PDB file of C-alpha atoms in Angstrom:
ATOM      1  CA  UNK Y   1     -23.205  37.401 -19.220  1.00 78.00           C
ATOM      2  CA  UNK Y   2     -24.587  35.402 -16.409  1.00 69.00           C
ATOM      3  CA  UNK Y   3     -21.856  33.508 -14.341  1.00 74.00           C
ATOM      4  CA  UNK Y   4     -24.121  31.873 -11.551  1.00 74.00           C
ATOM      5  CA  UNK Y   5     -27.532  31.652 -10.418  1.00 77.00           C
ATOM      6  CA  UNK Y   6     -28.424  31.097  -6.558  1.00 77.00           C
ATOM      7  CA  UNK Y   7     -31.648  30.229  -5.462  1.00 75.00           C
ATOM      8  CA  UNK Y   8     -33.631  27.493  -3.430  1.00 75.00           C
ATOM      9  CA  UNK Y   9     -31.736  24.966  -5.785  1.00 74.00           C
ATOM     10  CA  UNK Y  10     -28.446  26.114  -4.718  1.00 71.00           C
ATOM     11  CA  UNK Y  11     -29.381  26.521  -0.793  1.00 71.00           C
ATOM     12  CA  UNK Y  12     -31.006  29.740  -0.763  1.00 75.00           C
ATOM     13  CA  UNK Y  13     -33.978  29.533   1.812  1.00 77.00           C
ATOM     14  CA  UNK Y  14     -36.206  30.940  -1.286  1.00 76.00           C
ATOM     15  CA  UNK Y  15     -36.491  32.033  -4.944  1.00 78.00           C
ATOM     16  CA  UNK Y  16     -38.182  35.735  -4.119  1.00 87.00           C
ATOM     17  CA  UNK Y  17     -35.860  38.602  -3.578  1.00 91.00           C
ATOM     18  CA  UNK Y  18     -36.631  42.037  -2.737  1.00 95.00           C
ATOM     19  CA  UNK Y  19     -33.408  43.800  -2.030  1.00 97.00           C
ATOM     20  CA  UNK Y  20     -29.279  43.709  -2.269  1.00 96.00           C
ATOM     21  CA  UNK Y  21     -26.930  45.261  -0.588  1.00 97.00           C
ATOM     22  CA  UNK Y  22     -22.963  44.557  -0.862  1.00 96.00           C
ATOM     23  CA  UNK Y  23     -21.628  44.970   2.753  1.00 96.00           C
ATOM     24  CA  UNK Y  24     -18.362  46.763   3.867  1.00 94.00           C
ATOM     25  CA  UNK Y  25     -16.701  43.205   4.362  1.00 93.00           C
ATOM     26  CA  UNK Y  26     -17.782  42.238   0.718  1.00 94.00           C
ATOM     27  CA  UNK Y  27     -20.784  40.102   1.796  1.00 95.00           C
ATOM     28  CA  UNK Y  28     -23.586  40.176  -0.306  1.00 94.00           C
ATOM     29  CA  UNK Y  29     -26.616  40.759   1.776  1.00 96.00           C
ATOM     30  CA  UNK Y  30     -29.848  39.072   0.440  1.00 95.00           C
ATOM     31  CA  UNK Y  31     -33.151  40.926   1.406  1.00 96.00           C
ATOM     32  CA  UNK Y  32     -35.592  37.824   0.865  1.00 95.00           C
ATOM     33  CA  UNK Y  33     -39.721  38.075   0.727  1.00 95.00           C
ATOM     34  CA  UNK Y  34     -40.220  35.464   3.343  1.00 95.00           C
ATOM     35  CA  UNK Y  35     -36.504  34.408   5.107  1.00 95.00           C
ATOM     36  CA  UNK Y  36     -35.106  37.460   6.054  1.00 96.00           C
ATOM     37  CA  UNK Y  37     -31.613  38.496   5.347  1.00 96.00           C
ATOM     38  CA  UNK Y  38     -28.964  35.962   3.949  1.00 94.00           C
ATOM     39  CA  UNK Y  39     -25.497  36.785   4.146  1.00 94.00           C
ATOM     40  CA  UNK Y  40     -23.627  35.418   1.414  1.00 92.00           C
ATOM     41  CA  UNK Y  41     -19.617  35.076   1.009  1.00 91.00           C
ATOM     42  CA  UNK Y  42     -17.743  33.612  -1.889  1.00 87.00           C
ATOM     43  CA  UNK Y  43     -21.384  32.063  -3.312  1.00 81.00           C
ATOM     44  CA  UNK Y  44     -22.027  30.550   0.499  1.00 86.00           C
ATOM     45  CA  UNK Y  45     -24.263  31.459   2.589  1.00 87.00           C
ATOM     46  CA  UNK Y  46     -22.441  32.531   5.957  1.00 91.00           C
ATOM     47  CA  UNK Y  47     -24.938  34.203   8.154  1.00 91.00           C
ATOM     48  CA  UNK Y  48     -28.757  34.671   8.341  1.00 94.00           C
ATOM     49  CA  UNK Y  49     -31.128  37.424  10.188  1.00 96.00           C
ATOM     50  CA  UNK Y  50     -34.643  36.711  10.464  1.00 96.00           C
ATOM     51  CA  UNK Y  51     -37.599  36.662  13.306  1.00 96.00           C
ATOM     52  CA  UNK Y  52     -36.658  33.347  14.726  1.00 95.00           C
ATOM     53  CA  UNK Y  53     -33.032  34.855  14.967  1.00 95.00           C
ATOM     54  CA  UNK Y  54     -34.566  38.091  16.984  1.00 94.00           C
ATOM     55  CA  UNK Y  55     -34.435  40.054  14.002  1.00 96.00           C
ATOM     56  CA  UNK Y  56     -37.774  42.824  14.782  1.00 95.00           C
ATOM     57  CA  UNK Y  57     -40.379  43.287  12.059  1.00 94.00           C
ATOM     58  CA  UNK Y  58     -41.114  40.639   9.453  1.00 96.00           C
ATOM     59  CA  UNK Y  59     -39.206  38.519   7.666  1.00 97.00           C
ATOM     60  CA  UNK Y  60     -40.109  40.242   4.135  1.00 97.00           C
ATOM     61  CA  UNK Y  61     -37.110  42.720   3.493  1.00 98.00           C
ATOM     62  CA  UNK Y  62     -37.761  44.991   1.257  1.00 98.00           C
ATOM     63  CA  UNK Y  63     -34.668  47.338   1.764  1.00 98.00           C
ATOM     64  CA  UNK Y  64     -31.243  47.413   3.227  1.00 98.00           C
ATOM     65  CA  UNK Y  65     -28.492  50.049   4.153  1.00 98.00           C
ATOM     66  CA  UNK Y  66     -25.284  50.055   5.933  1.00 98.00           C
ATOM     67  CA  UNK Y  67     -23.771  52.814   7.565  1.00 96.00           C
ATOM     68  CA  UNK Y  68     -19.848  53.570   7.706  1.00 94.00           C
ATOM     69  CA  UNK Y  69     -19.664  51.867  11.071  1.00 95.00           C
ATOM     70  CA  UNK Y  70     -21.265  48.758   9.937  1.00 95.00           C
ATOM     71  CA  UNK Y  71     -24.223  49.288  11.331  1.00 97.00           C
ATOM     72  CA  UNK Y  72     -26.998  47.542   9.228  1.00 98.00           C
ATOM     73  CA  UNK Y  73     -30.412  48.994   8.317  1.00 98.00           C
ATOM     74  CA  UNK Y  74     -33.465  46.098   7.596  1.00 98.00           C
ATOM     75  CA  UNK Y  75     -36.428  47.761   6.354  1.00 98.00           C
ATOM     76  CA  UNK Y  76     -39.416  45.431   6.601  1.00 98.00           C
ATOM     77  CA  UNK Y  77     -42.938  45.226   5.678  1.00 97.00           C
ATOM     78  CA  UNK Y  78     -43.585  45.578   9.216  1.00 97.00           C
ATOM     79  CA  UNK Y  79     -40.948  47.880  10.521  1.00 98.00           C
ATOM     80  CA  UNK Y  80     -37.426  48.919  10.316  1.00 98.00           C
ATOM     81  CA  UNK Y  81     -34.603  46.829  12.433  1.00 98.00           C
ATOM     82  CA  UNK Y  82     -30.834  48.144  13.504  1.00 98.00           C
ATOM     83  CA  UNK Y  83     -28.253  45.684  13.635  1.00 97.00           C
ATOM     84  CA  UNK Y  84     -25.595  47.016  15.728  1.00 96.00           C
ATOM     85  CA  UNK Y  85     -22.940  44.971  17.615  1.00 95.00           C
ATOM     86  CA  UNK Y  86     -24.719  41.648  17.556  1.00 94.00           C
ATOM     87  CA  UNK Y  87     -28.165  43.772  19.058  1.00 96.00           C
ATOM     88  CA  UNK Y  88     -31.205  44.770  16.891  1.00 97.00           C
ATOM     89  CA  UNK Y  89     -33.438  47.765  17.655  1.00 97.00           C
ATOM     90  CA  UNK Y  90     -37.044  48.088  16.328  1.00 97.00           C
ATOM     91  CA  UNK Y  91     -38.460  51.148  14.566  1.00 98.00           C
ATOM     92  CA  UNK Y  92     -41.937  51.600  14.050  1.00 97.00           C
ATOM     93  CA  UNK Y  93     -45.024  54.053  14.917  1.00 97.00           C
ATOM     94  CA  UNK Y  94     -44.198  54.637  18.158  1.00 97.00           C
ATOM     95  CA  UNK Y  95     -40.607  55.647  17.404  1.00 97.00           C
ATOM     96  CA  UNK Y  96     -42.390  58.364  14.923  1.00 97.00           C
ATOM     97  CA  UNK Y  97     -41.896  56.626  11.770  1.00 98.00           C
ATOM     98  CA  UNK Y  98     -44.928  57.731   9.128  1.00 96.00           C
ATOM     99  CA  UNK Y  99     -45.685  53.815   8.353  1.00 97.00           C
ATOM    100  CA  UNK Y 100     -44.245  50.830   9.108  1.00 97.00           C
ATOM    101  CA  UNK Y 101     -44.097  49.460   5.699  1.00 98.00           C
ATOM    102  CA  UNK Y 102     -40.770  50.157   4.583  1.00 98.00           C
ATOM    103  CA  UNK Y 103     -39.892  50.725   0.885  1.00 98.00           C
ATOM    104  CA  UNK Y 104     -36.616  51.937   0.381  1.00 98.00           C
ATOM    105  CA  UNK Y 105     -33.631  53.401   2.697  1.00 98.00           C
ATOM    106  CA  UNK Y 106     -30.761  55.713   2.019  1.00 98.00           C
ATOM    107  CA  UNK Y 107     -27.777  56.693   4.093  1.00 97.00           C
ATOM    108  CA  UNK Y 108     -27.257  60.627   3.634  1.00 97.00           C
ATOM    109  CA  UNK Y 109     -23.721  62.564   3.519  1.00 95.00           C
ATOM    110  CA  UNK Y 110     -24.312  63.926   7.129  1.00 95.00           C
ATOM    111  CA  UNK Y 111     -24.737  60.089   8.123  1.00 95.00           C
ATOM    112  CA  UNK Y 112     -28.316  60.105   8.754  1.00 97.00           C
ATOM    113  CA  UNK Y 113     -30.680  57.885   7.343  1.00 98.00           C
ATOM    114  CA  UNK Y 114     -33.651  58.531   5.155  1.00 98.00           C
ATOM    115  CA  UNK Y 115     -36.499  55.996   5.394  1.00 98.00           C
ATOM    116  CA  UNK Y 116     -38.983  55.804   2.746  1.00 98.00           C
ATOM    117  CA  UNK Y 117     -42.071  54.261   3.632  1.00 98.00           C
ATOM    118  CA  UNK Y 118     -45.848  53.795   2.471  1.00 96.00           C
ATOM    119  CA  UNK Y 119     -46.804  56.933   3.806  1.00 95.00           C
ATOM    120  CA  UNK Y 120     -44.160  59.320   3.144  1.00 95.00           C
ATOM    121  CA  UNK Y 121     -40.944  59.527   4.497  1.00 97.00           C
ATOM    122  CA  UNK Y 122     -38.475  59.726   7.767  1.00 98.00           C
ATOM    123  CA  UNK Y 123     -34.987  60.961   8.606  1.00 98.00           C
ATOM    124  CA  UNK Y 124     -33.098  59.131  11.551  1.00 98.00           C
ATOM    125  CA  UNK Y 125     -30.249  61.012  13.384  1.00 96.00           C
ATOM    126  CA  UNK Y 126     -29.008  59.760  16.699  1.00 93.00           C
ATOM    127  CA  UNK Y 127     -31.828  57.156  17.111  1.00 93.00           C
ATOM    128  CA  UNK Y 128     -34.286  60.507  16.757  1.00 97.00           C
ATOM    129  CA  UNK Y 129     -37.185  59.749  13.948  1.00 98.00           C
ATOM    130  CA  UNK Y 130     -38.412  62.921  12.138  1.00 97.00           C
ATOM    131  CA  UNK Y 131     -41.249  62.280  10.062  1.00 96.00           C
ATOM    132  CA  UNK Y 132     -41.630  63.927   6.551  1.00 94.00           C
ATOM    133  CA  UNK Y 133     -45.475  64.143   5.268  1.00 89.00           C
ATOM    134  CA  UNK Y 134     -45.454  64.558   1.473  1.00 90.00           C
ATOM    135  CA  UNK Y 135     -49.318  64.664   0.845  1.00 87.00           C
ATOM    136  CA  UNK Y 136     -48.738  68.410   0.785  1.00 86.00           C
ATOM    137  CA  UNK Y 137     -47.082  67.982  -2.687  1.00 85.00           C
ATOM    138  CA  UNK Y 138     -49.619  66.260  -4.876  1.00 83.00           C
ATOM    139  CA  UNK Y 139     -50.645  63.698  -2.587  1.00 87.00           C
ATOM    140  CA  UNK Y 140     -47.265  61.649  -2.462  1.00 89.00           C
ATOM    141  CA  UNK Y 141     -47.148  59.065  -0.252  1.00 92.00           C
ATOM    142  CA  UNK Y 142     -45.009  55.896  -1.435  1.00 96.00           C
ATOM    143  CA  UNK Y 143     -41.183  56.591  -1.343  1.00 97.00           C
ATOM    144  CA  UNK Y 144     -39.576  53.991  -3.991  1.00 97.00           C
ATOM    145  CA  UNK Y 145     -35.912  55.527  -3.913  1.00 97.00           C
ATOM    146  CA  UNK Y 146     -34.201  58.085  -2.583  1.00 98.00           C
ATOM    147  CA  UNK Y 147     -30.989  60.269  -4.068  1.00 97.00           C
ATOM    148  CA  UNK Y 148     -28.908  63.157  -2.838  1.00 97.00           C
ATOM    149  CA  UNK Y 149     -27.380  66.029  -4.634  1.00 96.00           C
ATOM    150  CA  UNK Y 150     -23.948  67.215  -3.794  1.00 95.00           C
ATOM    151  CA  UNK Y 151     -25.226  70.267  -2.368  1.00 94.00           C
ATOM    152  CA  UNK Y 152     -27.721  68.215   0.041  1.00 94.00           C
ATOM    153  CA  UNK Y 153     -30.670  68.598  -2.127  1.00 96.00           C
ATOM    154  CA  UNK Y 154     -32.590  65.247  -1.559  1.00 97.00           C
ATOM    155  CA  UNK Y 155     -34.992  63.873  -4.188  1.00 97.00           C
ATOM    156  CA  UNK Y 156     -37.671  61.513  -3.584  1.00 97.00           C
ATOM    157  CA  UNK Y 157     -39.122  58.817  -6.076  1.00 96.00           C
ATOM    158  CA  UNK Y 158     -42.736  58.830  -5.452  1.00 94.00           C
ATOM    159  CA  UNK Y 159     -46.499  57.686  -6.399  1.00 92.00           C
ATOM    160  CA  UNK Y 160     -46.782  61.504  -7.773  1.00 89.00           C
ATOM    161  CA  UNK Y 161     -43.770  62.070  -9.267  1.00 88.00           C
ATOM    162  CA  UNK Y 162     -40.761  63.246  -8.148  1.00 93.00           C
ATOM    163  CA  UNK Y 163     -40.107  65.482  -4.745  1.00 95.00           C
ATOM    164  CA  UNK Y 164     -37.315  67.690  -3.931  1.00 95.00           C
ATOM    165  CA  UNK Y 165     -36.300  68.535  -0.282  1.00 96.00           C
ATOM    166  CA  UNK Y 166     -34.281  71.681  -0.460  1.00 94.00           C
ATOM    167  CA  UNK Y 167     -33.554  73.938   2.144  1.00 92.00           C
ATOM    168  CA  UNK Y 168     -36.629  72.512   4.153  1.00 91.00           C
ATOM    169  CA  UNK Y 169     -38.898  73.429   1.836  1.00 93.00           C
ATOM    170  CA  UNK Y 170     -40.754  70.061  -0.535  1.00 93.00           C
ATOM    171  CA  UNK Y 171     -41.801  70.798  -3.752  1.00 92.00           C
ATOM    172  CA  UNK Y 172     -42.862  68.251  -6.896  1.00 88.00           C
ATOM    173  CA  UNK Y 173     -41.216  67.574 -10.263  1.00 82.00           C
ATOM    174  CA  UNK Y 174     -43.844  66.066 -11.995  1.00 69.00           C
ATOM    175  CA  UNK Y 175     -45.707  65.947 -15.808  1.00 71.00           C
ATOM    176  CA  UNK Y 176     -46.524  69.585 -15.264  1.00 72.00           C
ATOM    177  CA  UNK Y 177     -43.404  70.418 -14.273  1.00 69.00           C
ATOM    178  CA  UNK Y 178     -41.745  69.498 -17.539  1.00 69.00           C
ATOM    179  CA  UNK Y 179     -40.723  65.836 -16.177  1.00 66.00           C
TER     180      UNK Y 179
END
């Protein structure tokens, strides 16, 4: 049952929503197509992060993730932004991302951040970016989603099938492998 709708008619800057995240404080973070990140609480907008307010990247917010300490990661169509203690830090090609078009984000059990882009993935540990080139496994590039198993195996939903990273080794699980 739909209890309420929120759109431009109810005060959102636009109707196009690309990502959602429930934050640790219970707020709903809304990643929009043109207006950055909106923070809502009890159906009311209580915060807004966008380029005009210092957020790097673009206002097209495709993915959101939050660390245990409240650090917010914002994946945009032109890079990744980290928001911590009221300050933004930009991550892009110069920092080691394989591409600046961010599609998905995942906080791993070890606290690192996995970033799915339109050209593979990257892992960020302690501010250091390590790119993961997936083209060697069936030409995979777009990373649409990620999941981590209890044993630390990472799974990536890609444009060429399911890619597994286990023990530092990438492998594809696609139609030929019975998927």
